Amino acid sequence: MTHNVVSVSGGKDSTALLLLAIVQEVPNLQAVFADTGHEHQQTYDYVNYLAQATGVPIRWVKADFSEQIARKRLYVDTKWREKDVPDSIVEQALAVLHPTGIPFLDLCLWKGRFPSTKTRFCTTELKANPLIEQVMLPLMEEGGMVLSWQGVRAEESLARRYLPECDEVGGGLFNYRPILRWKVADVFDAHHLMNIKPNPLYLQGAEESWMHALRQLQ
C-alpha cells in the first residue's frame, strides 16, 4: 500500500501541490498542516478554507516541547545553583520556564533564544519533526510505501535547484517533489484551473506574509 502525505502550509506552492494530488487521484491521500502557533490568522483561515473548498480533510499537527522545557527547568534549578548563579536570577528563569502551548514560543523557551540566520531551527523542530513523528512513522510501521509530498521549487533557491524529484529516506519513506520544475506562473495557474483562491496574504504583498513573525517579535 502506498500512502501519499501532502504537507500543506497555506502558501501557494503547497496549495498547488495538494491540487496536483487531487487531480491525479492518488490513493490514500492525507493532507497535513504543521501548526507553529505563530502563523498569520489569515493563513489559519486559509487552511480551513482549503479543506472546505477541496473536500480534502487537512489534519493539524503541532510540536510539543513540554518534556524539553521540564528538563531545562531541572537543569536551571540544579546546575545553575551549583554554579553559584544568584537565587533571584534562578527564580526569574524558573518563573518563565513553563509551556505556553504555542510551539514557536515553547521552542524559544527551550532553546533560550529566538531563531536567526545563524541559528535556524524553526523548520526542523516546528514542521519536519512533528510530521515525521506524528504522521510518517505510524504509517511506516503499518508497512508499504510512504510518499512525503513536498512543495519546493528549483527556482526558489540555489540549494533547491539541485534537489532530486524523488529520493529515498529509508524504511519505506520517500521525499517526493512533483512541482520542483514548476514556475511561479504554473503554481497560480493551478489555483485558477481548480477555482481555488490563493492565500489573501499574497494580495497584500509577499513581505506582509514573510515578515509577520519578525514584526511580532519587535
JSON list of C-alpha atoms in Angstrom, two decimals, residues 15-16 18-20 22-23 53-54 186-198:
[
{"chain": "A", "resi": 15, "resn": "THR", "atom": "CA", "xyz": [-1.64, 24.55, -2.27]},
{"chain": "A", "resi": 16, "resn": "ALA", "atom": "CA", "xyz": [-0.66, 23.76, -5.86]},
{"chain": "A", "resi": 18, "resn": "LEU", "atom": "CA", "xyz": [-2.39, 19.47, -2.96]},
{"chain": "A", "resi": 19, "resn": "LEU", "atom": "CA", "xyz": [-4.34, 20.38, -6.09]},
{"chain": "A", "resi": 20, "resn": "LEU", "atom": "CA", "xyz": [-1.98, 18.25, -8.19]},
{"chain": "A", "resi": 22, "resn": "ILE", "atom": "CA", "xyz": [-6.27, 15.72, -6.17]},
{"chain": "A", "resi": 23, "resn": "VAL", "atom": "CA", "xyz": [-6.18, 15.90, -9.99]},
{"chain": "A", "resi": 53, "resn": "ALA", "atom": "CA", "xyz": [-13.05, 24.05, -0.96]},
{"chain": "A", "resi": 54, "resn": "THR", "atom": "CA", "xyz": [-11.21, 20.88, -1.98]},
{"chain": "A", "resi": 186, "resn": "ASP", "atom": "CA", "xyz": [2.37, 27.39, -13.15]},
{"chain": "A", "resi": 187, "resn": "VAL", "atom": "CA", "xyz": [1.57, 27.49, -9.45]},
{"chain": "A", "resi": 188, "resn": "PHE", "atom": "CA", "xyz": [-1.03, 30.22, -9.79]},
{"chain": "A", "resi": 189, "resn": "ASP", "atom": "CA", "xyz": [-2.40, 28.60, -12.95]},
{"chain": "A", "resi": 190, "resn": "ALA", "atom": "CA", "xyz": [-3.15, 25.51, -10.87]},
{"chain": "A", "resi": 191, "resn": "HIS", "atom": "CA", "xyz": [-5.14, 27.67, -8.45]},
{"chain": "A", "resi": 192, "resn": "HIS", "atom": "CA", "xyz": [-7.08, 29.22, -11.31]},
{"chain": "A", "resi": 193, "resn": "LEU", "atom": "CA", "xyz": [-7.83, 25.95, -13.09]},
{"chain": "A", "resi": 194, "resn": "MET", "atom": "CA", "xyz": [-9.16, 24.39, -9.88]},
{"chain": "A", "resi": 195, "resn": "ASN", "atom": "CA", "xyz": [-11.07, 27.54, -8.92]},
{"chain": "A", "resi": 196, "resn": "ILE", "atom": "CA", "xyz": [-9.14, 27.88, -5.67]},
{"chain": "A", "resi": 197, "resn": "LYS", "atom": "CA", "xyz": [-8.34, 31.31, -4.28]},
{"chain": "A", "resi": 198, "resn": "PRO", "atom": "CA", "xyz": [-4.73, 31.90, -3.19]}
]
